[in-house]
GROMACS .gro file of C-alpha atoms in nm:
model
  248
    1UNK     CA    1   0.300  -0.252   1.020
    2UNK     CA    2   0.092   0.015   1.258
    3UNK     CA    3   0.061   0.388   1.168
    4UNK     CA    4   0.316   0.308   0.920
    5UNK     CA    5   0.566   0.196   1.132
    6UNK     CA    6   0.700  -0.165   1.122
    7UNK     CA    7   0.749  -0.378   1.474
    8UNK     CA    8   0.847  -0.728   1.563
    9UNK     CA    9   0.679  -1.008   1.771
   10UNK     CA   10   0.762  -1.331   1.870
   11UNK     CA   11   0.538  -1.682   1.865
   12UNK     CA   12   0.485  -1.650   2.234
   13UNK     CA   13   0.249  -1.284   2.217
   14UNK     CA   14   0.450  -1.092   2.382
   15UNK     CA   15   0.401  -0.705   2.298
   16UNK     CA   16   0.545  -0.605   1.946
   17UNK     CA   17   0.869  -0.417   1.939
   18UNK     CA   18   0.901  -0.109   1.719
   19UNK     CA   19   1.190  -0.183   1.445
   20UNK     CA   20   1.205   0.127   1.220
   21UNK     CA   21   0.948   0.423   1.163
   22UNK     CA   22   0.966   0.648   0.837
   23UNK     CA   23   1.199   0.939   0.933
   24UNK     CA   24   0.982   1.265   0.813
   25UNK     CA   25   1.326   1.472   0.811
   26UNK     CA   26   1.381   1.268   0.527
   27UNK     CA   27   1.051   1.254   0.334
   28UNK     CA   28   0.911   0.978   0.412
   29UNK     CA   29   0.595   0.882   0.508
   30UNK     CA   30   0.492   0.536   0.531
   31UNK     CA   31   0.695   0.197   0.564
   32UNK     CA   32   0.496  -0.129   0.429
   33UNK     CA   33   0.548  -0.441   0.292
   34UNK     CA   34   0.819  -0.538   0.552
   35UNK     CA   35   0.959  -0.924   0.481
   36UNK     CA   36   1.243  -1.081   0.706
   37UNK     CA   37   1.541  -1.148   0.574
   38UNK     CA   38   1.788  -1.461   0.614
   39UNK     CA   39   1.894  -1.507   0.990
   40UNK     CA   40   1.594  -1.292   1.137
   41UNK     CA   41   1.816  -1.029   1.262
   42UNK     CA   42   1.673  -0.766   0.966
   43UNK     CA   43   1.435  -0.671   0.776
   44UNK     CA   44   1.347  -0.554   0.390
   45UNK     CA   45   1.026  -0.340   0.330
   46UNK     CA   46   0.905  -0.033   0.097
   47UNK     CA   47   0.975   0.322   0.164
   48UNK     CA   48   0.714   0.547   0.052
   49UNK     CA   49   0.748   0.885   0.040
   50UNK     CA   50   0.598   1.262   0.080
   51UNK     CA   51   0.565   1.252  -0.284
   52UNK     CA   52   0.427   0.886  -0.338
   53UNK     CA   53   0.740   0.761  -0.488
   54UNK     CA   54   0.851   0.436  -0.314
   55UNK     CA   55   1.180   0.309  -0.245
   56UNK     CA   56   1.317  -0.020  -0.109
   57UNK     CA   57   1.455   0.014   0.240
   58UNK     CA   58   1.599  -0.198   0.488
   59UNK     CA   59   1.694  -0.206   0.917
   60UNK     CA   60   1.835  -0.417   1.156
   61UNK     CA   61   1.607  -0.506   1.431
   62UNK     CA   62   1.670  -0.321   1.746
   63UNK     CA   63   1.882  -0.025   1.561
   64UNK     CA   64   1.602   0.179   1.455
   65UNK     CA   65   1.747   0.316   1.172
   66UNK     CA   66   1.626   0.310   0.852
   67UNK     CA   67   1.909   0.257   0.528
   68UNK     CA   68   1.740   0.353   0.183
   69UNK     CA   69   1.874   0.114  -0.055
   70UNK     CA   70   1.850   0.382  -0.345
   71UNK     CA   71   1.652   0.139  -0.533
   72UNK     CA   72   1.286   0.263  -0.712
   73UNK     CA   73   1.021  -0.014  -0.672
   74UNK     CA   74   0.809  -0.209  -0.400
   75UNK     CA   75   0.730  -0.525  -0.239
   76UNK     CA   76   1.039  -0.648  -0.246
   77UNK     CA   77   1.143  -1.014  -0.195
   78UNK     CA   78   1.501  -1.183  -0.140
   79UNK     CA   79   1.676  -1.445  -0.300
   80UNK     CA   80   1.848  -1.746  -0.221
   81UNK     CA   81   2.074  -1.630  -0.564
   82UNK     CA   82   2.182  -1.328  -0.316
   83UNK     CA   83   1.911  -1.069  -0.500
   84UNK     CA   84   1.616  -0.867  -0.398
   85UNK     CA   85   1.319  -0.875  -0.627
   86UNK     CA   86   1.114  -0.579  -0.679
   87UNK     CA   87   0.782  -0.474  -0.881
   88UNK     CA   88   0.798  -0.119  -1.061
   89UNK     CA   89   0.647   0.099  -1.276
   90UNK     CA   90   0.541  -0.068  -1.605
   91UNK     CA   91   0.440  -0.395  -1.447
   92UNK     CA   92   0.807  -0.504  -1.481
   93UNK     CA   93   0.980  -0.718  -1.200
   94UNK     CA   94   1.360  -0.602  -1.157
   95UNK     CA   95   1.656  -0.798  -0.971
   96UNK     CA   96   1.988  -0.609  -0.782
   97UNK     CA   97   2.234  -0.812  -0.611
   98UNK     CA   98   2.225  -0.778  -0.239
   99UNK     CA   99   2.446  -0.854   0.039
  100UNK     CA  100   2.199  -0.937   0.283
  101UNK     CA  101   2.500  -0.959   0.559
  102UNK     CA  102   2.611  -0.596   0.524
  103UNK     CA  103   2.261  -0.499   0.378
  104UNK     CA  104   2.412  -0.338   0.082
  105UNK     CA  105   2.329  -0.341  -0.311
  106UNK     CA  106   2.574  -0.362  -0.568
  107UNK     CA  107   2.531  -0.276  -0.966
  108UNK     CA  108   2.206  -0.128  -1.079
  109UNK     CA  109   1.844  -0.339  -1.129
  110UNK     CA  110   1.792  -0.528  -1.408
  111UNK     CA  111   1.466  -0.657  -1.559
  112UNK     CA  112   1.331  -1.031  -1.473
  113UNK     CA  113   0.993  -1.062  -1.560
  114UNK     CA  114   0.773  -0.806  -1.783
  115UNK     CA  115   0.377  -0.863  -1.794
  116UNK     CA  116   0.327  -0.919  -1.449
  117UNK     CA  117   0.086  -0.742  -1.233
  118UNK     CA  118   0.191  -0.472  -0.989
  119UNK     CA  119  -0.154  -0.348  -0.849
  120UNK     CA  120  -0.137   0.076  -0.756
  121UNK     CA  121  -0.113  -0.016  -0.375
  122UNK     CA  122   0.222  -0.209  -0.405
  123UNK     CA  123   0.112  -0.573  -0.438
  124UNK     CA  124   0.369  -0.748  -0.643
  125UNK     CA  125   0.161  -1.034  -0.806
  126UNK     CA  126   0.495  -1.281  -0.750
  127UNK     CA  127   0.607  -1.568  -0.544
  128UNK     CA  128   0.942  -1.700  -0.501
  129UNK     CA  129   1.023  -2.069  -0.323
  130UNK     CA  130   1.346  -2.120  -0.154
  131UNK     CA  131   1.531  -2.297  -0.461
  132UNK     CA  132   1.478  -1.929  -0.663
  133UNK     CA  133   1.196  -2.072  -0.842
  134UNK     CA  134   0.973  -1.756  -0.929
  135UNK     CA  135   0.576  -1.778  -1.073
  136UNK     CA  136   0.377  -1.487  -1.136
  137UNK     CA  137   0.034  -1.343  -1.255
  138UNK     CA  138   0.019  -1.156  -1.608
  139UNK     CA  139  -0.184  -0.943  -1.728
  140UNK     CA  140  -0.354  -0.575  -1.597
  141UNK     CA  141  -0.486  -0.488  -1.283
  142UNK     CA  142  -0.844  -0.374  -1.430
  143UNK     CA  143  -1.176  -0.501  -1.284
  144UNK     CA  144  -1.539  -0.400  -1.386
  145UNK     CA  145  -1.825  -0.225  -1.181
  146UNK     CA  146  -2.152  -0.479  -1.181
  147UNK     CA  147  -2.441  -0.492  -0.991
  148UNK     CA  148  -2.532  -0.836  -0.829
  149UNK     CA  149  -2.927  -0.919  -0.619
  150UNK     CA  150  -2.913  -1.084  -0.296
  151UNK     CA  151  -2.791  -1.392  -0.409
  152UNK     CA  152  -2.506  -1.291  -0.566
  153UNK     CA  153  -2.631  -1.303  -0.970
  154UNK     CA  154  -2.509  -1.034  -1.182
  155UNK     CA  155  -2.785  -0.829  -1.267
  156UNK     CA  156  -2.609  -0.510  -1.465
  157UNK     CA  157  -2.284  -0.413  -1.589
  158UNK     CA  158  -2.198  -0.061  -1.512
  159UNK     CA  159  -1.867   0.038  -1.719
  160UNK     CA  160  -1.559  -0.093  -1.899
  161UNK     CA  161  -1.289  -0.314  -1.758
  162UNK     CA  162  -1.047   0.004  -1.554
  163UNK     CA  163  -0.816   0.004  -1.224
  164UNK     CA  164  -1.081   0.024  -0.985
  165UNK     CA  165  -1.032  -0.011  -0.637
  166UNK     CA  166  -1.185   0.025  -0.253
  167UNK     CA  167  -1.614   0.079  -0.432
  168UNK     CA  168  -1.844   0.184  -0.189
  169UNK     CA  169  -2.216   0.226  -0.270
  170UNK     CA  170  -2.356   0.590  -0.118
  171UNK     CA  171  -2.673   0.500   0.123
  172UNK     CA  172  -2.936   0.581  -0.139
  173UNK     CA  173  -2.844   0.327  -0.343
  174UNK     CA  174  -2.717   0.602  -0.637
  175UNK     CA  175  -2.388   0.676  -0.625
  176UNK     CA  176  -2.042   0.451  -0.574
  177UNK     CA  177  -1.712   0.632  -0.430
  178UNK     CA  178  -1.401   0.436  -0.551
  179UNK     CA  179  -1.023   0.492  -0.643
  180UNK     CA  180  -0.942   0.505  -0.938
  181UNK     CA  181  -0.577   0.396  -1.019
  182UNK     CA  182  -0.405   0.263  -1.294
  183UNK     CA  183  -0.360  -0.045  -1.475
  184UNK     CA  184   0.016  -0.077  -1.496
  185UNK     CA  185   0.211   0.172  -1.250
  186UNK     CA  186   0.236   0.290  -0.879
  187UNK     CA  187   0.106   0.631  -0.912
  188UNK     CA  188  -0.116   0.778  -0.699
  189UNK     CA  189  -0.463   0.704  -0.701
  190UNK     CA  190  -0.772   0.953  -0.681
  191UNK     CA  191  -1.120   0.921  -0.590
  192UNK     CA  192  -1.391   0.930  -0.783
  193UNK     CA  193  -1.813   0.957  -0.765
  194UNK     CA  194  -1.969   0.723  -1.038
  195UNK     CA  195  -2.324   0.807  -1.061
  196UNK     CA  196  -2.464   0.473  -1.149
  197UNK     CA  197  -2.823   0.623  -1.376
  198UNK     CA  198  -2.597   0.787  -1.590
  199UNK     CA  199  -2.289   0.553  -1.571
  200UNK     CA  200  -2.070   0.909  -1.512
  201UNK     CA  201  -1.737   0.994  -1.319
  202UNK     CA  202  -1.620   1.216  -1.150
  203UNK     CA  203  -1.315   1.332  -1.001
  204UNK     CA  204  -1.321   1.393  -0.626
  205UNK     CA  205  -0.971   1.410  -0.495
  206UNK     CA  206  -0.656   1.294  -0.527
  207UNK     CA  207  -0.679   1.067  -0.251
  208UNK     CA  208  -0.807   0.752  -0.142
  209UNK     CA  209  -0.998   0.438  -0.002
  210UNK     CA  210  -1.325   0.644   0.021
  211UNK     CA  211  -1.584   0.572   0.266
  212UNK     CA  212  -1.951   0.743   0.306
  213UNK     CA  213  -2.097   0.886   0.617
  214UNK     CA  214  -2.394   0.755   0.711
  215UNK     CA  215  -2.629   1.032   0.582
  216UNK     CA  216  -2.469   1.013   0.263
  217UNK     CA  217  -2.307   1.357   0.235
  218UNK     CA  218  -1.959   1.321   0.250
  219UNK     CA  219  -1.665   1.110   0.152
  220UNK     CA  220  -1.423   1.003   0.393
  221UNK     CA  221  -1.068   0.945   0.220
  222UNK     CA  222  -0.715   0.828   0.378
  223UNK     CA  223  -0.466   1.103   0.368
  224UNK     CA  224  -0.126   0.883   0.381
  225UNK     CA  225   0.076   1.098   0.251
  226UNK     CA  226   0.321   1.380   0.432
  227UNK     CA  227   0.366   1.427   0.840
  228UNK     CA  228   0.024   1.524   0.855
  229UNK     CA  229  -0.168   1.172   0.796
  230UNK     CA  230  -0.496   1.144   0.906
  231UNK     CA  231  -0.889   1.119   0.732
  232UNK     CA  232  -1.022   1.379   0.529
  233UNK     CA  233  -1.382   1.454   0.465
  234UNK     CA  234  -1.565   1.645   0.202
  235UNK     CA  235  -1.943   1.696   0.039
  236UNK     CA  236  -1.976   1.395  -0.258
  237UNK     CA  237  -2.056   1.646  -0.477
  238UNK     CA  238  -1.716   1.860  -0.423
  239UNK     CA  239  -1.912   2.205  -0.301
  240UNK     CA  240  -1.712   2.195  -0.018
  241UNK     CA  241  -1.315   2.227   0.133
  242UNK     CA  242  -1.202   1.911   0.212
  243UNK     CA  243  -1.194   1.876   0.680
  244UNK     CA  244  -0.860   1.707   0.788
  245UNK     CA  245  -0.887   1.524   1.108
  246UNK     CA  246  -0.490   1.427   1.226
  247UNK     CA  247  -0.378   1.099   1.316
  248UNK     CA  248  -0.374   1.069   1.704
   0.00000   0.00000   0.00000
């Protein structure tokens, strides 16, 4: 995947060939998780869209075009049973039969697995070998903020067990810029300023993957969402608009 576009390569280097890009006329933005599918000849991946919702879609290589399977969910994985696997909101794993000749679904999902972790950017915490047999991680997707010295020794604890992601520590030593997601669903995730004397939050934008300049003013975030992607930046402290540099 590049600029959310997904190409092809072979073993031998030569230069990747582009299989499908998101088509903005129909809302979408991004294309991830791509996974080949039996035979080579096509490809399953995520759709996500304008609005963050996500979608499993599917292309032949060397048609370009991009066929929503209709289906809500991410990451998704095929079958030797003749299903697609797919991680959703609730940290519940759903199967649909597909017909990975004509690339078509038939019935509606049903659940597999429940309890299993499906982190806010789209990992899918599953693995299927060819026989069908399926493991998986359980549990929530929360971590906690700690400080560690040079040699890697804990030596404070700075909040509760949340869905933190992507923590950066500001120049000064003071502040840490993370996302902020949550435990058990795909929604989008904000960015937030934890000030670490005071062991606050707070909210910063509604995007994310922060980043500090080097001067420690501003917050660089990812704007992924909508034709316009590209890097924002913005004061820390939110006293100023948010600058949107484009995508080239």
């Amino acid at each position: 995947v590049r600029r959310g576009s997904i190409y092809h390569t072979n073993r031998s280097g030569e230069p990747p060939n582009l299989v499908a890009r998101p088509d903005s006329t129909r809302g979408m933005s991004n294309l991830a998780w791509p996974t080949l599918l039996p035979g080579g000849d096509a490809v399953l991946f995520t759709i996500v869209t304008d609005t963050g919702r996500r979608t499993i879609g599917v292309a032949r290589l060397g048609s370009g075009t991009v066929i929503d399977l209709g289906i809500e969910g991410m990451r998704a994985r095929y079958l030797p049973t003749g299903h697609i696997a797919v991680g959703r909101l609730g940290n519940v794993v759903y199967g649909v039969a597909f017909d990975a000749r004509r690339l078509r679904v038939s019935g509606g999902p049903v659940p597999l697995l429940e309890d299993v972790i499906v982190k806010p950017g789209g990992a899918t915490e599953i693995a299927i070998s060819d026989d069908g047999t399926m493991i998986h991680r359980s549990g929530l997707a929360l971590r906690t903020l700690v400080l560690v010295d040079e040699h890697g020794a804990v030596v404070r604890t700075l909040s509760s067990p949340r869905a933190y992601l992507w923590p950066r520590l500001s120049p000064d030593g003071k502040r840490i810029a993370l996302t902020l997601g949550t435990a058990n669903a795909y929604t989008l995730n904000d960015t937030w300023i934890f000030d670490i004397q005071s062991e606050t939050m707070t909210r910063l934008s509604d995007r994310e993957r922060p980043e500090w300049t080097p001067d420690g003013r501003s917050i660089l975030t990812a704007d992924l969402g909508g034709a316009e992607r590209g890097i924002l930046t913005q004061p820390w402290d939110g006293s100023g608009s948010p600058i949107h540099y484009p995508e080239l």
